[in-house]
Short mmCIF file of C-alpha atoms in Angstrom, two decimals:
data_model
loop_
_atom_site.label_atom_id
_atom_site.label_comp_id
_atom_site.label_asym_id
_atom_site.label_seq_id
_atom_site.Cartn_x
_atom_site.Cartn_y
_atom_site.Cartn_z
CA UNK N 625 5.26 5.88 21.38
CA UNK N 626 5.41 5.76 17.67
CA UNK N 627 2.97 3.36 15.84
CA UNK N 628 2.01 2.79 12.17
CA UNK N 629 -0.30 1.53 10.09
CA UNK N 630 -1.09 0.89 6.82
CA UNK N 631 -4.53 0.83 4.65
CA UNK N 632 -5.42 0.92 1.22
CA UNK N 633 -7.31 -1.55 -1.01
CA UNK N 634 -6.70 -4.68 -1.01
CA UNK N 635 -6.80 -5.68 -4.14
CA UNK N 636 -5.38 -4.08 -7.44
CA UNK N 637 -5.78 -4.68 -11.35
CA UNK N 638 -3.01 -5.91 -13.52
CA UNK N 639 -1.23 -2.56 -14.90
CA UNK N 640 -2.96 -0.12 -12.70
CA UNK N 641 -1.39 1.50 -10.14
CA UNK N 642 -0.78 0.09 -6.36
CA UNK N 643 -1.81 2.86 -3.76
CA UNK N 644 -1.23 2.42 0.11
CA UNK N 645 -0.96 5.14 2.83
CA UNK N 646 1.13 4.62 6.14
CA UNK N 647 -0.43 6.72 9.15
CA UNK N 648 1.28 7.77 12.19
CA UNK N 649 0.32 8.26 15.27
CA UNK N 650 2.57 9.60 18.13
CA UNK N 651 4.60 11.10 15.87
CA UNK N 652 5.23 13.24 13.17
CA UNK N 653 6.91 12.16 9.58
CA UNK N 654 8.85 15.12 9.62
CA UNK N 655 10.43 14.85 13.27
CA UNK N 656 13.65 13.38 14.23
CA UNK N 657 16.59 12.08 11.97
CA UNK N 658 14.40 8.83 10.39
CA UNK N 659 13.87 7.58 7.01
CA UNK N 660 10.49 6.05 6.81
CA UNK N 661 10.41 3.34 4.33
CA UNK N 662 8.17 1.09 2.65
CA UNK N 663 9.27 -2.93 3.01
CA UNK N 664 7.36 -5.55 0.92
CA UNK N 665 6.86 -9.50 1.21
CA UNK N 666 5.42 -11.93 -0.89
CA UNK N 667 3.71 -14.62 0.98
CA UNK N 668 5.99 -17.27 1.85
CA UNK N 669 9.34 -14.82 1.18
CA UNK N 670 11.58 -12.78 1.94
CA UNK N 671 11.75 -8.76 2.83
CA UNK N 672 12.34 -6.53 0.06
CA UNK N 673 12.76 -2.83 0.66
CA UNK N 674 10.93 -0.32 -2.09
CA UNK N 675 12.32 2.87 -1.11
CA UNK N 676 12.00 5.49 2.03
CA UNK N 677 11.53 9.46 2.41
CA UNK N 678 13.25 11.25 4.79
CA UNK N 679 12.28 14.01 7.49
CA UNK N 680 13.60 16.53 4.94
CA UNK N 681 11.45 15.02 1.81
CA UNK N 682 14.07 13.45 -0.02
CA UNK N 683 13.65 9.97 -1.56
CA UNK N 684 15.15 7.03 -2.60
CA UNK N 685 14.32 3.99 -4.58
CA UNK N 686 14.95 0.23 -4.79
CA UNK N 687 16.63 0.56 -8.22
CA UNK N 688 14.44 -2.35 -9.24
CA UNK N 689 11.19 -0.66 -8.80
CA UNK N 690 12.78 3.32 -9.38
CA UNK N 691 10.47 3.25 -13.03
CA UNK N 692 7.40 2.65 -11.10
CA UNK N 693 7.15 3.81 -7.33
CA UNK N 694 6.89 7.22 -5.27
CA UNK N 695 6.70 7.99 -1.90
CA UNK N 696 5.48 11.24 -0.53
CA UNK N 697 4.31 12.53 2.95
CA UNK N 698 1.25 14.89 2.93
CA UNK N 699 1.30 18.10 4.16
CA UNK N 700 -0.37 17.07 7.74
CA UNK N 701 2.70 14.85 7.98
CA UNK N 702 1.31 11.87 9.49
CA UNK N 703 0.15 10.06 6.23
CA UNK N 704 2.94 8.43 4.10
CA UNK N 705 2.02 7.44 0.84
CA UNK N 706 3.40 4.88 -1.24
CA UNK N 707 2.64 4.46 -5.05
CA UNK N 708 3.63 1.45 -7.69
CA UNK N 709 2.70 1.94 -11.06
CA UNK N 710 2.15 -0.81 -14.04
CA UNK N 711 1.34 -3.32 -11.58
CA UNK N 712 1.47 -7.17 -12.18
CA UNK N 713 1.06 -10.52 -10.36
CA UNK N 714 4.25 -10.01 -9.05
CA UNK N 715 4.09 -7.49 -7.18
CA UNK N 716 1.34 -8.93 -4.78
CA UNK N 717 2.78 -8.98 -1.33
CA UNK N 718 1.89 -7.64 2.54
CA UNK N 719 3.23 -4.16 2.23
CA UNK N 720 4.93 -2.88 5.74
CA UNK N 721 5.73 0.73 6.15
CA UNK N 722 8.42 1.35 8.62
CA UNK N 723 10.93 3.34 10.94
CA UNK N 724 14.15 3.10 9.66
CA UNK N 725 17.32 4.44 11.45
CA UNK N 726 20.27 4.25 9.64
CA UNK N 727 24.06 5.57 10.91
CA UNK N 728 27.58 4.52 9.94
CA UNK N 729 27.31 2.40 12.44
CA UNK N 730 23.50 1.39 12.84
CA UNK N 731 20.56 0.70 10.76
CA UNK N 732 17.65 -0.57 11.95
CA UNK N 733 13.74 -0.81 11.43
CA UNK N 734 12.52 -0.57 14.71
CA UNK N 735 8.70 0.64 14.35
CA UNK N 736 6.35 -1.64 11.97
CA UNK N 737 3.09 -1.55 10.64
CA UNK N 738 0.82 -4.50 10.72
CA UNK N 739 1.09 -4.64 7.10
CA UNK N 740 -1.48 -4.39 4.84
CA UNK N 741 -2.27 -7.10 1.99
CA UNK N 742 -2.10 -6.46 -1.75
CA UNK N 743 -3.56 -8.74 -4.27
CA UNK N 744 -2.88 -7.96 -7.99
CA UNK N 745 -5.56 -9.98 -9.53
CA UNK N 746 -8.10 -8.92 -12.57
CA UNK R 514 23.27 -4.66 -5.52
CA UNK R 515 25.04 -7.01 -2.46
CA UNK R 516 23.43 -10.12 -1.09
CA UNK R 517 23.15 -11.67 1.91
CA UNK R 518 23.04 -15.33 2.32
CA UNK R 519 21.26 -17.21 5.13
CA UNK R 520 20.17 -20.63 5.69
CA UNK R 521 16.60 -22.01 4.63
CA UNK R 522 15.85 -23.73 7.93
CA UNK R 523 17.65 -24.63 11.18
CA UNK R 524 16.19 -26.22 14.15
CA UNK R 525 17.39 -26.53 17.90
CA UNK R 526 16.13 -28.48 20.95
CA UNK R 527 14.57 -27.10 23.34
CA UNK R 528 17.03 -25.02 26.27
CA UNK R 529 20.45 -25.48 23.72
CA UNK R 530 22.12 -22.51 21.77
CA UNK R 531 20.96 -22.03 18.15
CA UNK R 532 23.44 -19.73 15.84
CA UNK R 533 22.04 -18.23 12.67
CA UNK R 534 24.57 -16.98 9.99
CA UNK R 535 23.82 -14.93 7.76
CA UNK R 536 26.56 -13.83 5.05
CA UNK R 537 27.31 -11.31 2.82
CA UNK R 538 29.95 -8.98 1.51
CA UNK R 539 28.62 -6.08 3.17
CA UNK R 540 28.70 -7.68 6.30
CA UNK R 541 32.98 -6.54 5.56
CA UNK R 542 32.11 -2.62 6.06
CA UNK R 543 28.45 -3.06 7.92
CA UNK R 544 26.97 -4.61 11.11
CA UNK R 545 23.78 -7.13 10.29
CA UNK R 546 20.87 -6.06 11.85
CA UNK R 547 18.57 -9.20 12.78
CA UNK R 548 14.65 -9.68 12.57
CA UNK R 549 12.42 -12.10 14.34
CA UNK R 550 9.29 -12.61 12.04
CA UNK R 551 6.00 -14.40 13.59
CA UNK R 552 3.37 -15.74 11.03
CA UNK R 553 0.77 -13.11 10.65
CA UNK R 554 2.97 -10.78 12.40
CA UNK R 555 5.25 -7.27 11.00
CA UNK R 556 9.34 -7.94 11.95
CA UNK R 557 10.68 -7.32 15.41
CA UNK R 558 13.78 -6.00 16.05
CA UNK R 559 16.23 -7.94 18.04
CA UNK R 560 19.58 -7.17 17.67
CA UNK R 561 21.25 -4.07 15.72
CA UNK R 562 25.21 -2.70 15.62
CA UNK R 563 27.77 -5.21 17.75
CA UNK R 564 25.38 -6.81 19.70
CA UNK R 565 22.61 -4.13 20.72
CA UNK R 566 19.56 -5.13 21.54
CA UNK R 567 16.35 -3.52 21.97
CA UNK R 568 14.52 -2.66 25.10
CA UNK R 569 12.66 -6.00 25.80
CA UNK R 570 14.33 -8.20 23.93
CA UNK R 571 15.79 -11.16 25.88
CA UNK R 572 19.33 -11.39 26.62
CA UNK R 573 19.70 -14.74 25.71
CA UNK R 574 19.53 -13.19 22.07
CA UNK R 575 23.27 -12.10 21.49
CA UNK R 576 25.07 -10.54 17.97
CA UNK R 577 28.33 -10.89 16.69
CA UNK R 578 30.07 -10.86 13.32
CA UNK R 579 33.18 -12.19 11.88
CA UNK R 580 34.85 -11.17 8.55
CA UNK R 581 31.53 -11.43 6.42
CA UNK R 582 29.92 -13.55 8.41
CA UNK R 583 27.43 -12.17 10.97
CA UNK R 584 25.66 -14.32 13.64
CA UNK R 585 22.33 -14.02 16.12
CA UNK R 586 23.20 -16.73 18.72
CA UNK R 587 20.02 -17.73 20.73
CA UNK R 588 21.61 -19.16 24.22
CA UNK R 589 18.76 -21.59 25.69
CA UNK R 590 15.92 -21.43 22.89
CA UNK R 591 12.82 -21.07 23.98
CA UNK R 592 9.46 -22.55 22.38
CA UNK R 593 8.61 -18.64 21.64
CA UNK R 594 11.76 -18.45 19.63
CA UNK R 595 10.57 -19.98 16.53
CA UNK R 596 10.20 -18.02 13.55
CA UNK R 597 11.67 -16.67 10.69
CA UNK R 598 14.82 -14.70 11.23
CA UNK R 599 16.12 -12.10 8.51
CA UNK R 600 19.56 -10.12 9.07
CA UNK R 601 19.82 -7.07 6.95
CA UNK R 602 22.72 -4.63 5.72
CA UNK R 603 23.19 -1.45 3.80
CA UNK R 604 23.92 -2.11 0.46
CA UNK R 605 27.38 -1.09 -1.67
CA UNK R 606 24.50 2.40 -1.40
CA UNK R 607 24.43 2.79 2.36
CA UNK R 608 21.07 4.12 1.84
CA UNK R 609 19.98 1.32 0.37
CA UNK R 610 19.00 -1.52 2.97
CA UNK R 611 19.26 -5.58 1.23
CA UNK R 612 17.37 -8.24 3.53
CA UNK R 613 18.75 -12.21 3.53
CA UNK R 614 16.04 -14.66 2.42
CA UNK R 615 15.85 -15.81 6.11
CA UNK R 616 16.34 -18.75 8.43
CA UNK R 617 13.24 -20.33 9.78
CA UNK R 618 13.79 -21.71 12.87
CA UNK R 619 12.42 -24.35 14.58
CA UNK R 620 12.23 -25.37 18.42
CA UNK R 621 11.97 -29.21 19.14
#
């Protein structure tokens, strides 16, 4: 069974940049026909996807945040990164990394992290 | 980008049937896909594609969708039901997935 979770530091400086890693256990980043995406939400709000990588490496973006974010997988392929630039308040949310299988006629994030809080405070 | 529209809050008594709309121009070419979201807790899956749901996921949780209107009917709520519910959608990108603010719901 597939499980995730996320780590990094919990707390970032205005403008620096937001780092967070996504392990997996159970699995492999590069196996199946997944996109593994990054999903954030400011306390109190709503779900906003930042972007995914698929099994073959490719990426995509929320256009919003396209300036400022990448997402890799290293070459173990069971740590996902995730990396947002020129942070600010804003951008302080619980961070999920996820699962996502998306078809024509499905699409759905069915493996979660726990989530890992990210403070942008000086 | 698309949007999908929900409402704030919605609350049910105890053992009725609680439907949760959630709309959205997408919803014309694209199934919703529906969340359950406990405080402190990551998103569960609970319903996906015309009414799927998920290994272990009750079956008085049921899906359907009308023009651009989808809904997550909850036949009987239980007291473990309340939370915040999100539907989601590929965007006019179908690689791009949009989220609706959500629905907290409430069991009285």
């Amino acid at each position: 069974q597939v499980q995730l979770q996320e780590s990094g530091p919990g707390l970032v400086k205005p403008s620096q940049t937001l780092s967070l890693t996504c392990g997996v256990s159970g699995g492999s980043f590069r196996s199946g026909s997944y996109y593994w995406a990054w999903v954030r939400q400011p306390a109190g709000k709503g779900l906003e996807w930042i972007g995914h990588i698929y099994t073959t490496g490719k990426t995509d973006y929320n256009p919003s945040l396209t300036s400022r974010v990448s997402i890799s997988v290293d070459t173990s392929d069971t740590q996902m990164s995730l990396r947002l630039s020129s942070v600010t308040a804003a951008d302080t949310a619980v961070y999920f990394c996820a699962r996502w299988y998306q078809s024509f006629y499905f699409h759905y994030m069915d493996v979660w992290g726990k989530g890992a809080t990210v403070i942008v405070s000086s | 980008s698309s949007e999908l529209t929900q409402d704030p809050a919605v609350s049910v008594a105890l053992g009725q049937t609680v439907r949760l709309e959630c709309q959205g121009d997408s919803l014309k070419t694209y199934s919703a896909t529906w969340y359950q979201q406990k405080p402190g807790q990551a998103p569960l899956l609970v319903m996906f594609g015309k009414n799927q749901r998920p290994s272990g996921i009750p079956d008085r949780f049921s899906g359907s969708k009308s023009g651009i209107t989808a809904s997550l009917t909850i036949t009987g709520a239980q007291a473990e039901d309340e939370a915040a519910y999100f539907c989601a959608s590929p965007d006019n990108n179908p690689k791009h997935p949009v989220f609706g603010g959500g629905t907290q719901l409430t069991v009285l």
